[in-house]
Coordinates of C-alpha atoms in Angstrom, one line a residue:
X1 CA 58.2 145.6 114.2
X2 CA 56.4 148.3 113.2
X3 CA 55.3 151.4 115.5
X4 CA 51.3 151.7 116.6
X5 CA 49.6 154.8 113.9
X6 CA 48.2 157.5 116.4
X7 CA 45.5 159.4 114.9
X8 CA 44.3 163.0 116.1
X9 CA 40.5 164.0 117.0
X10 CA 38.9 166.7 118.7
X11 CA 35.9 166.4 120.9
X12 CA 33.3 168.9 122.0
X13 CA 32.6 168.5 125.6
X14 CA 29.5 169.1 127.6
X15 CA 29.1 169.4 131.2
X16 CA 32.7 171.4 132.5
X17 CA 31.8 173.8 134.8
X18 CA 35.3 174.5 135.9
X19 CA 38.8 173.7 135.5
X20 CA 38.8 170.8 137.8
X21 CA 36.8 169.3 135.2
X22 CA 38.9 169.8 132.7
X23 CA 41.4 168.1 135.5
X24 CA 39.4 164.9 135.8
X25 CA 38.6 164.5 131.9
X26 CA 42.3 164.7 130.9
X27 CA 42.9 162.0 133.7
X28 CA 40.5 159.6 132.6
X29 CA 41.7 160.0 129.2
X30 CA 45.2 159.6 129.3
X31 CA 44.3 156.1 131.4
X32 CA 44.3 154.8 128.7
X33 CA 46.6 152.9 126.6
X34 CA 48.7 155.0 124.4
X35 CA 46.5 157.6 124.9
X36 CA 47.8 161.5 125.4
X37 CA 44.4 163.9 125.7
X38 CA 44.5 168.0 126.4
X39 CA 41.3 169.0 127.7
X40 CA 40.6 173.1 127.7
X41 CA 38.0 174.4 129.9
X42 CA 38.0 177.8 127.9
X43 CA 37.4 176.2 124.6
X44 CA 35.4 173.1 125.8
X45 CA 37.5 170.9 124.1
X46 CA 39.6 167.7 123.7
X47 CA 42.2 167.2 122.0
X48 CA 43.3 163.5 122.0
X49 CA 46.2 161.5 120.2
X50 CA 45.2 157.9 120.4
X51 CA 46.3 154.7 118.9
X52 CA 43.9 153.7 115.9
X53 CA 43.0 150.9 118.5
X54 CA 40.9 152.8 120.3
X55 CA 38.0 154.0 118.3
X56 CA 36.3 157.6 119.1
X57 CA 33.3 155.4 121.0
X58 CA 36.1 154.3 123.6
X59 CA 36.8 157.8 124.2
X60 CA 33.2 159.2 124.6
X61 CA 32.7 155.9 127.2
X62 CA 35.3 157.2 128.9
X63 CA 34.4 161.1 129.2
X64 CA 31.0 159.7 130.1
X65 CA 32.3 157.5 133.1
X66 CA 33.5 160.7 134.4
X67 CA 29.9 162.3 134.4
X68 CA 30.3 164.4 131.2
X69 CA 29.5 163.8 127.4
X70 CA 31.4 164.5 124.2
X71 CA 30.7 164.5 120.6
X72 CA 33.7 164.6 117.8
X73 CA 33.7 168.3 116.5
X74 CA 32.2 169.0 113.1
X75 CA 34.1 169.8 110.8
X76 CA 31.6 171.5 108.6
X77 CA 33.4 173.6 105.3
X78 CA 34.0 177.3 106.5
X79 CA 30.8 179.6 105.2
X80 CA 28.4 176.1 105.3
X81 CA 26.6 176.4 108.5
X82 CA 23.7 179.5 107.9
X83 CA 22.3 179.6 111.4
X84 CA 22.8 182.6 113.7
X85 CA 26.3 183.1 114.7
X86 CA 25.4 184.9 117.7
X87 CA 22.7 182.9 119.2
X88 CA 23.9 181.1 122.4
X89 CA 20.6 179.4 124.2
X90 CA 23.0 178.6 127.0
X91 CA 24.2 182.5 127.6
X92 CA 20.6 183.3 127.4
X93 CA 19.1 181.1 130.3
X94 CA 22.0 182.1 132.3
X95 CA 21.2 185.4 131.9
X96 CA 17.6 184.8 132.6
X97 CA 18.5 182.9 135.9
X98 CA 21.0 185.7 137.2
X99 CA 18.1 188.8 136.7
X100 CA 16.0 187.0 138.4
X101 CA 18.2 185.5 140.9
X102 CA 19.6 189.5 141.4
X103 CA 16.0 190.8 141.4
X104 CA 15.3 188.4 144.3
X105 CA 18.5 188.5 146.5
X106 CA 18.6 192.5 146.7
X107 CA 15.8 192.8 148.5
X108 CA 17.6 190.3 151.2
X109 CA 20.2 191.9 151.6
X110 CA 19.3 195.1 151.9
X111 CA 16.8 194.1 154.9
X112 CA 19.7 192.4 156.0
X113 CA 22.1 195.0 156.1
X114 CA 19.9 197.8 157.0
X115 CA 18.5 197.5 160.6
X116 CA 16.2 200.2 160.5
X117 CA 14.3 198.7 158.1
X118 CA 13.8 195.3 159.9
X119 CA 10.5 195.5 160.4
X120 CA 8.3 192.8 162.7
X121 CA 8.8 189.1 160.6
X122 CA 11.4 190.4 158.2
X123 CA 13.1 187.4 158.5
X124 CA 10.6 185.3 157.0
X125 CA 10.0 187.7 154.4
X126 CA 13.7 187.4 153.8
X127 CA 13.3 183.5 153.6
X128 CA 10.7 183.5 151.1
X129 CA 12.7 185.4 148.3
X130 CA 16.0 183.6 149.3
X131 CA 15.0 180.5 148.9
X132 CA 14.1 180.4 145.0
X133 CA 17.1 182.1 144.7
X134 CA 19.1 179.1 146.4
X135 CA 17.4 176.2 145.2
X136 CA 16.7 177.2 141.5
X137 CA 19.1 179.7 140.9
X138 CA 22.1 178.0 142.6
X139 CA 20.7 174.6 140.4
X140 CA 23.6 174.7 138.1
X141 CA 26.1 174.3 140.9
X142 CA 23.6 171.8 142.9
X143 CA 23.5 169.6 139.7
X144 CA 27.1 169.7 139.0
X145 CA 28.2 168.7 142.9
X146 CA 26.1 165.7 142.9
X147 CA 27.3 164.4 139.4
X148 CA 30.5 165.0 140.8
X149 CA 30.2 163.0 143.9
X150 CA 28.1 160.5 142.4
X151 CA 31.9 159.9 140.2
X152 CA 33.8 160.3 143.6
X153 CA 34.9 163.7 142.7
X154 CA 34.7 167.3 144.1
X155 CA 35.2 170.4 141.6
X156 CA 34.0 174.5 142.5
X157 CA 30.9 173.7 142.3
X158 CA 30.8 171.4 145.1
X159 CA 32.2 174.5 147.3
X160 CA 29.8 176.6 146.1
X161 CA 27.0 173.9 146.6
X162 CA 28.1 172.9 150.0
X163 CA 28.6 176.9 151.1
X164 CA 25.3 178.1 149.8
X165 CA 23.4 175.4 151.1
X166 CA 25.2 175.1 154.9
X167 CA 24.0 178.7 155.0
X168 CA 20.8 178.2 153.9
X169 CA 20.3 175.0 156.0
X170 CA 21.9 176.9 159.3
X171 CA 19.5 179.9 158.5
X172 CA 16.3 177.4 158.3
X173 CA 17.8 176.0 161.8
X174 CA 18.1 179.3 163.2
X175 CA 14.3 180.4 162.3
X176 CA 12.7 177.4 163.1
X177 CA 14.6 175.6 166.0
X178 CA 16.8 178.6 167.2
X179 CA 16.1 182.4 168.2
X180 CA 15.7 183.5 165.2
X181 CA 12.1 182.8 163.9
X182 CA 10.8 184.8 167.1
X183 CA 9.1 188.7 166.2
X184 CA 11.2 191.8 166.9
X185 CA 14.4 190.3 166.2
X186 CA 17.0 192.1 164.0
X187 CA 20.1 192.0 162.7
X188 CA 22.9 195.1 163.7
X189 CA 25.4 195.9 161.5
X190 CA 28.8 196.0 162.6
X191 CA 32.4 196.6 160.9
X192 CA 33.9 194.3 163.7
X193 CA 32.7 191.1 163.8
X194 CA 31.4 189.7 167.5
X195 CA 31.0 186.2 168.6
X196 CA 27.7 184.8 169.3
X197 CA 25.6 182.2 169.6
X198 CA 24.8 181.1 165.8
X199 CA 20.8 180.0 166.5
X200 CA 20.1 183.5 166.6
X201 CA 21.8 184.7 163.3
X202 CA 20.5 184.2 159.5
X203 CA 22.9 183.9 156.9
X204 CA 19.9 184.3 154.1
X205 CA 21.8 187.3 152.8
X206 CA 25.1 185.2 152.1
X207 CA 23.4 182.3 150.7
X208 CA 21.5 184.4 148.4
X209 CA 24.6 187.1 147.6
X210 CA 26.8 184.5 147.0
X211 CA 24.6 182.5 144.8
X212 CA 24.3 186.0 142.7
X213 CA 27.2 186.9 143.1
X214 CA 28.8 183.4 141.3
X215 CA 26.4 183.1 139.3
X216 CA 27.2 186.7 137.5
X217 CA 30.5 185.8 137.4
X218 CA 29.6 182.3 135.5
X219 CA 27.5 184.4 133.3
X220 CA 31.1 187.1 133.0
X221 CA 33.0 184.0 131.8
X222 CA 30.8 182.7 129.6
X223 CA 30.1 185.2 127.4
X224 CA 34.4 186.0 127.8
X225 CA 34.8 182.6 126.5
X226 CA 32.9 183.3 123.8
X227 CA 34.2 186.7 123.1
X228 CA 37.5 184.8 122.9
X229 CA 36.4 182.7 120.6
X230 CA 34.9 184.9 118.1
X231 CA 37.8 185.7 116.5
X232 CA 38.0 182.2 115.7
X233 CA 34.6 182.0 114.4
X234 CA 34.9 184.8 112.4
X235 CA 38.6 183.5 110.2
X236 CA 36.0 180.6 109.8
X237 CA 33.1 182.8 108.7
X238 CA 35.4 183.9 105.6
X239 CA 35.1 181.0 103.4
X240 CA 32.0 181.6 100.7
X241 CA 28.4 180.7 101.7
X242 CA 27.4 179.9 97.8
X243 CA 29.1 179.0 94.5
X244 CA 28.4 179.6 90.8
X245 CA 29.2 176.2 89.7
X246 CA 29.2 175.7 85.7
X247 CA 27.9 171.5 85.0
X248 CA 27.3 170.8 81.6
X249 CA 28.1 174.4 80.4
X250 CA 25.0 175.7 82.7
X251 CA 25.7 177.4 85.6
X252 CA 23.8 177.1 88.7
X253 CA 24.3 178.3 92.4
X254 CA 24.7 175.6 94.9
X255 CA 26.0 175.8 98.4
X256 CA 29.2 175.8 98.9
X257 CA 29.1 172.2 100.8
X258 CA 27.6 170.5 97.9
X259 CA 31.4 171.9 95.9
X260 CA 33.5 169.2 94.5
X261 CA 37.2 168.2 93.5
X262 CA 37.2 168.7 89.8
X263 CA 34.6 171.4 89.6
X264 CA 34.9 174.7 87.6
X265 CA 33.1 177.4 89.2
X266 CA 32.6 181.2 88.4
X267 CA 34.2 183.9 90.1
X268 CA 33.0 187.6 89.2
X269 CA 34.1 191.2 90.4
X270 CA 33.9 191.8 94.0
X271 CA 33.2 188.3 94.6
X272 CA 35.1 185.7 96.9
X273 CA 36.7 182.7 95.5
X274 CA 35.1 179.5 96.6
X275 CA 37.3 177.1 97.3
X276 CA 40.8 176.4 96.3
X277 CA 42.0 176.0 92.6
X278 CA 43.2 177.2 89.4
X279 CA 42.4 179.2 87.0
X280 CA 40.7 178.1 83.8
X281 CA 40.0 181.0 82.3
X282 CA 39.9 185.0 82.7
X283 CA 41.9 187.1 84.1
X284 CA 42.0 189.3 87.3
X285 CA 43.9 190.7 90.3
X286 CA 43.5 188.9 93.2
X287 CA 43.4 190.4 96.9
X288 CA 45.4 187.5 99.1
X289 CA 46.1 189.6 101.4
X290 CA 44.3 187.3 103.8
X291 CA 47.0 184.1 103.3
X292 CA 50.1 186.2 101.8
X293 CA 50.0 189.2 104.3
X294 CA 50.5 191.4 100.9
X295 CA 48.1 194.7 100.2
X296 CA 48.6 194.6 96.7
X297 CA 46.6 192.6 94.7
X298 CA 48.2 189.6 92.5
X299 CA 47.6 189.3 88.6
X300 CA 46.0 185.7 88.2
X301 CA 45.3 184.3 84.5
X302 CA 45.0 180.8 83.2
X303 CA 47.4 178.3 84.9
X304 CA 47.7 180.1 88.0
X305 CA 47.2 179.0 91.6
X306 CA 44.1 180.8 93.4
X307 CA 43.3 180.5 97.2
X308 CA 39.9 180.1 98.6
X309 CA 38.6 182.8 100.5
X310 CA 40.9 185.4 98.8
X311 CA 39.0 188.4 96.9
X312 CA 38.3 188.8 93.1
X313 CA 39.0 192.7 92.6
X314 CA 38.5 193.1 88.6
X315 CA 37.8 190.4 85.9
X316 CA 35.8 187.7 85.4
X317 CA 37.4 184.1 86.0
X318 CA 36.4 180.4 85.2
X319 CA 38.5 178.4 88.4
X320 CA 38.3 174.5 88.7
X321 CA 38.0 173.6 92.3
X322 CA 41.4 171.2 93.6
X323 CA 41.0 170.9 97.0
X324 CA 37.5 171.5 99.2
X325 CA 36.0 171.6 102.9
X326 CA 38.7 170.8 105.2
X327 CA 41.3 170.0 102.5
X328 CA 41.5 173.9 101.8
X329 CA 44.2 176.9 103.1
X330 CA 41.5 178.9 104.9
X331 CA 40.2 175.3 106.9
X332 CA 44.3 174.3 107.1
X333 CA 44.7 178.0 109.2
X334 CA 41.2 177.7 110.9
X335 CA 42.4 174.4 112.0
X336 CA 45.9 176.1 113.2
X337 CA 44.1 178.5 115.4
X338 CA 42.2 176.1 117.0
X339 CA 45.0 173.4 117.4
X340 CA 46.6 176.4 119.3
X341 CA 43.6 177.6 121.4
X342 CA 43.2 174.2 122.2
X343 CA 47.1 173.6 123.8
X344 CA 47.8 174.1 126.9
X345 CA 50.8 177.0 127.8
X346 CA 52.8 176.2 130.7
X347 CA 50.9 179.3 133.1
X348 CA 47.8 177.3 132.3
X349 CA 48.6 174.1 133.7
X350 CA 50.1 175.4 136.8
X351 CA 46.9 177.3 136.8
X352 CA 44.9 173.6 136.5
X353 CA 47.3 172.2 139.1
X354 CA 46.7 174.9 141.7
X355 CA 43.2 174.8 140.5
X356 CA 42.9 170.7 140.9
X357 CA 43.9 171.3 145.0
X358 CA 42.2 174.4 145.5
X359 CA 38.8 172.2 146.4
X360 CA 40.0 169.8 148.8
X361 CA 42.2 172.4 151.0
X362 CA 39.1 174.7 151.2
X363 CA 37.1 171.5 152.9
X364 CA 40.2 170.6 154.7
X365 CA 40.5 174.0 156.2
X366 CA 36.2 173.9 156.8
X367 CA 36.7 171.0 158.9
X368 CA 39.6 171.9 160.6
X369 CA 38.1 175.1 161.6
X370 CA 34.4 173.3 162.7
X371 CA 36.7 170.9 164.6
X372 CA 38.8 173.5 166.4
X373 CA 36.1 175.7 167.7
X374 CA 34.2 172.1 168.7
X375 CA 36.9 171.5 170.9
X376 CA 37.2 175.2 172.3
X377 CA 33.5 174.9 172.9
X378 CA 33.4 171.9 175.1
X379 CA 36.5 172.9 176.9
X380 CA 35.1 176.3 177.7
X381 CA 31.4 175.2 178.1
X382 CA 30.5 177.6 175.9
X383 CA 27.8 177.1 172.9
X384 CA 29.0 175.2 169.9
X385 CA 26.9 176.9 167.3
X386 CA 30.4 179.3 166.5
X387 CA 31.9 176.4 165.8
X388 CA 29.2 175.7 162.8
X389 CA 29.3 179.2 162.0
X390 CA 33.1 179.0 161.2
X391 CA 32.4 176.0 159.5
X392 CA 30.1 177.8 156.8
X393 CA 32.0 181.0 156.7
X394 CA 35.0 179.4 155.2
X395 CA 33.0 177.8 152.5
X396 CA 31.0 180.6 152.0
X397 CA 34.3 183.3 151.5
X398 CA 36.2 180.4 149.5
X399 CA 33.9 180.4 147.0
X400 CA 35.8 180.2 143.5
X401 CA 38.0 182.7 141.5
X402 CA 38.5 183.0 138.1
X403 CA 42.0 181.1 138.6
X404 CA 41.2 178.2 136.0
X405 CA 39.8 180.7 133.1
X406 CA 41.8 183.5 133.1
X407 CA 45.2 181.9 131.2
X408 CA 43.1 179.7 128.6
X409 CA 41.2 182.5 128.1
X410 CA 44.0 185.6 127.4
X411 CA 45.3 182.5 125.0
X412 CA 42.2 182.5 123.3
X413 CA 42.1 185.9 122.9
X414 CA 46.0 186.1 121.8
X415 CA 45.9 183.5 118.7
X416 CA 42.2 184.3 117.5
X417 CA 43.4 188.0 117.8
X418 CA 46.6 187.0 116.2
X419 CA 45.0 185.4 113.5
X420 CA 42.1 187.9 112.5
X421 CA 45.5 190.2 112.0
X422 CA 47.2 187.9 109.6
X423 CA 49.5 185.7 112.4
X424 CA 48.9 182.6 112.9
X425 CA 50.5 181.0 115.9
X426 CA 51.4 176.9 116.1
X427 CA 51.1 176.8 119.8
X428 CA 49.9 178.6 123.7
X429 CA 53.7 178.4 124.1
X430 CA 54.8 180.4 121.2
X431 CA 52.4 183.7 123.3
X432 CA 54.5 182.9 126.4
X433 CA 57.9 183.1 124.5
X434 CA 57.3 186.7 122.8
X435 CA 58.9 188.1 126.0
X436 CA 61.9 187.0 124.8
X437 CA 61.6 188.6 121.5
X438 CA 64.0 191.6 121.0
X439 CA 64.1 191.7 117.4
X440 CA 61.5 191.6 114.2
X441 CA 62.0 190.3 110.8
X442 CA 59.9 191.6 107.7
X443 CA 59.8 189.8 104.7
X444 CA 58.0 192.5 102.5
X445 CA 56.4 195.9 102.9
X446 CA 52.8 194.5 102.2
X447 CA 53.1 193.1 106.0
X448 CA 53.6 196.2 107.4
X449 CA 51.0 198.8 105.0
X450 CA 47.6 199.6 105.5
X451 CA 46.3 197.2 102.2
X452 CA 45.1 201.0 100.9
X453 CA 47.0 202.0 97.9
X454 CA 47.2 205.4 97.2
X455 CA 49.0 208.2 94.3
X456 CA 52.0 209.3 96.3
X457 CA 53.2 211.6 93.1
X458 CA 53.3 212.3 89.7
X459 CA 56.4 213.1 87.8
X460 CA 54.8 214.7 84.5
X461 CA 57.3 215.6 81.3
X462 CA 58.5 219.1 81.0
X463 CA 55.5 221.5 80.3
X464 CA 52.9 219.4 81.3
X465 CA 50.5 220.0 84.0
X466 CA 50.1 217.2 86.9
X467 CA 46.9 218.1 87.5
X468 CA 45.8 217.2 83.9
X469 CA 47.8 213.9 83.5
X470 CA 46.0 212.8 86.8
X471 CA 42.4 213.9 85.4
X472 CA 42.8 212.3 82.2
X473 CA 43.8 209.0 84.1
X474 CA 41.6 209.3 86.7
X475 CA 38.8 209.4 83.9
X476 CA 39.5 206.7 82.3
X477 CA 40.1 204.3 85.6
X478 CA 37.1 205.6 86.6
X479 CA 35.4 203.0 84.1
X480 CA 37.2 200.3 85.9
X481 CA 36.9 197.7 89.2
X482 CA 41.3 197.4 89.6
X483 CA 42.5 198.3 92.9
X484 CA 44.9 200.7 91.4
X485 CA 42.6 202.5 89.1
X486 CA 40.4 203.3 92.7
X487 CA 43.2 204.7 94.1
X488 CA 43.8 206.7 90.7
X489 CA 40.4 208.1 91.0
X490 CA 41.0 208.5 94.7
X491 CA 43.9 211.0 94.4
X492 CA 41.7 212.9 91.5
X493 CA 38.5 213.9 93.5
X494 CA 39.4 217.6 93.7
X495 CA 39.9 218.0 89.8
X496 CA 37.2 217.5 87.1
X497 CA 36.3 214.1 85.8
X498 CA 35.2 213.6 81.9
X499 CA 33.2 211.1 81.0
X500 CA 35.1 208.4 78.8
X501 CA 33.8 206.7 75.2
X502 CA 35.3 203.3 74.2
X503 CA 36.5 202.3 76.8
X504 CA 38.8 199.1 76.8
X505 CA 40.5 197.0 79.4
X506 CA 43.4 194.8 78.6
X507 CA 43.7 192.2 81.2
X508 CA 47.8 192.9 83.2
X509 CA 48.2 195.4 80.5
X510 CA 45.9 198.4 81.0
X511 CA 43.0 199.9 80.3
X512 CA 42.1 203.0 77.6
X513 CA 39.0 205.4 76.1
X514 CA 38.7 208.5 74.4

């Protein structure tokens, strides 16, 4: 009998607001049979082991039963995709909707806050720029809620939903069947809170400042999300945009997606090398710093193994392509990164646990407290609008933290970090377990150097002048493109430079001139 193949895919997801999404994706995922999904709020991503019995459409059915949609990731070579790495449509009309949102709730609150200023109908003032700020600002969590309970679910969002708009809806109560609608009334300020009856108090202020207030903070971890990521984006930004393909002994310029197996491509001075290889002809150093960790360049000639990615520093070289796209080093550690961002370290899922209960307690505790002051009410004869006032204070000061971003997030920032600095890291986990780590192993001295080589010092023969041995060098390397001739002419800038005649460079031997 043999044993089931699981395959690997990642999906994109749309539609997680928080991490109690994240919660009810990974549960409807791992449903079903054979099925073991990680779903990251941070990176907005699934990653999913699944027998090759059920296809990527099963999956998506399921992540849309739960209210949210998905699409496999694309896997696009590094360097392909020319559109604006920066633009994010998303962090823009969040942005949009918190200055406007702020623009109208300050107002509120100040009036709010500030009897003096009270004047005669203030309140209704105050109503008119809280409620865009309510509806349409506070849309995103509105939206969210009633996906959610449509599915049978709650998340954040329906505390923030449910907070904003009890205070909004006891606020419309109060102005139009209570006290507070009538002229002259204001609103003192007080450090110590009093007990009241509630028909004669607006909560305008707090539905509005809340609704700001979270909706800044969405807008904070958004663009910290993507902050995080760009580390990421920027290891997969390395790979070349364009090759100089040679077909038919003619070269041509094609983008770098259109590259195949088999190809031979050019690779001048300066430039980077497409895709992975070897080398057909020519001969050059090569800076690979980027996959060895080693500042000093690597002599390449015919035969040899190039990476793509890595940097041509001198000659001219003919490489024929062996592996491309997502077959290559540079999409092998982009893929390592994310396979790690995406993971899940053990401070993250008791974050998502906590996170997952955090919901329910807060409209366990709302109820409680309505039903306990209910009960005081009617036993004391006293008015039971405190009792609805409780109520909507606990939602309202239970609104969300950042509990379910901040550990995915420090883990993206730790790996993408870790790998814009040359260390790639397999796993979340492997960040947690560096506390343990009390000693450090070097392989070579290129891990630990700057990547800038320099003349140190010059040991000239008897009766020879330093100075002139490193003038008559640097003159000559001035002529050439090697990392070691720039440093040459580096270490010579105080001294007089000649100009050189017949010049001639021998490729891994040297160069000369007179």
């Amino acid at each position: 009998m043999t044993a089931p193949t699981t395959e690997r895919i990642d999906l994109d997801i749309e539609g997680m607001t928080c991490a109690s999404c994240a919660n009810r994706i990974e549960r409807k995922l791992n449903k079903l049979d054979g099925v073991h999904a990680t779903v990251n709020f941070a990176t907005e991503r699934a990653q999913i082991d699944h027998p090759s019995e059920v296809d990527t459409a099963a999956l998506i059915a399921a992540i849309r039963s739960a209210g949210y949609d998905a699409a496999p990731v694309d896997d696009r070579p590094s360097g392909a995709d020319d559109a604006d790495p920066d633009a994010d449509p998303d962090l823009d009309a969040l942005r949009t909707r918190v200055l406007i949102s702020a623009a109208l709730t300050i107002p509120v609150v100040v009036l709010a806050m500030v009897p003096a200023w009270q004047f005669t109908y203030w309140q209704w003032l105050s109503l008119t720029l809280a409620a865009p700020v309510v509806v349409w600002g506070a849309w995103p969590f509105h939206r969210a809620a009633w996906v959610n309970l449509r599915h049978g679910a709650t998340t954040m969002d329906t505390l923030v939903s449910m907070g904003t708009l009890a205070a909004f809806g006891w606020s419309l109560y109060a102005l139009f069947l209570g006290t507070a609608g009538e002229p002259g009334m204001t609103h003192g300020f007080d450090l110590i809170p009093q007990r009241g009856d509630g028909g004669a108090n607006i909560y305008l202020e707090a539905a509005a400042g809340v609704t700001t207030f979270l909706l800044l903070g969405r807008y904070l971890e958004k663009r910290a999300t993507r902050t995080a990521g760009d580390a990421l984006r920027a290891l997969m930004r390395l790979g070349a945009k364009d090759v100089a393909v040679v077909r038919d002994g003619v070269e041509q310029r094609i983008p770098i997606a259109e590259l195949a197996v088999g190809d031979e491509f050019v690779v001048r001075p300066g430039e980077k090398i497409a895709t992975d290889g070897v080398v057909g002809g020519g001969a050059s150093a090569v800076d690979a710093s980027m996959v060895t960790g080693e500042s000093m360049p690597t002599e390449v000639g015919p035969g040899d193994s190039v990476v793509g990615a890595t940097i041509n520093t001198s000659g001219r070289l003919l490489v024929r392509a062996t592996h491309v796209g997502a077959d290559t080093a540079l999409a092998q550690m982009t893929r390592m990164v994310a396979d790690a961002q995406a993971g899940k370290a053990g401070a993250q899922r008791l974050a998502d646990r906590i996170s997952a209960w955090f919901v329910p307690v807060v409209i366990a505790i709302a109820v409680a407290a309505l039903g306990f002051w209910l009960g005081a009410a009617v036993a004391s004869d006293s008015p039971v609008g405190f009792a609805f006032t409780a109520a909507v204070s606990v939602l309202i000061i239970a609104c969300p933290c950042a509990l379910g971003l901040a550990t995915p997030t420090a883990l993206m920032v730790g790996t993408g970090r870790g790998a814009q600095l040359g260390i790639l890291l397999t796993g979340p986990e492997v960040l947690e377990q560096t506390r343990r780590i009390d000693t450090v192993l070097l392989d070579k001295t290129g891990t630990v150097t700057t990547g800038v080589m320099q003349v140190e010092k010059i040991q000239p023969a008897d009766g020879v002048d330093a100075d002139r041995i490193l003038a008559a060098a640097a003159s000559v390397e001035s002529a050439s493109a090697h990392p070691l001739a720039k440093s040459i002419v580096a270490a010579a800038q105080h001294l007089p430079v000649g100009d050189v005649t017949d010049f001639t460079s021998t490729e891994g031997v040297g160069v000369g001139g007179v």
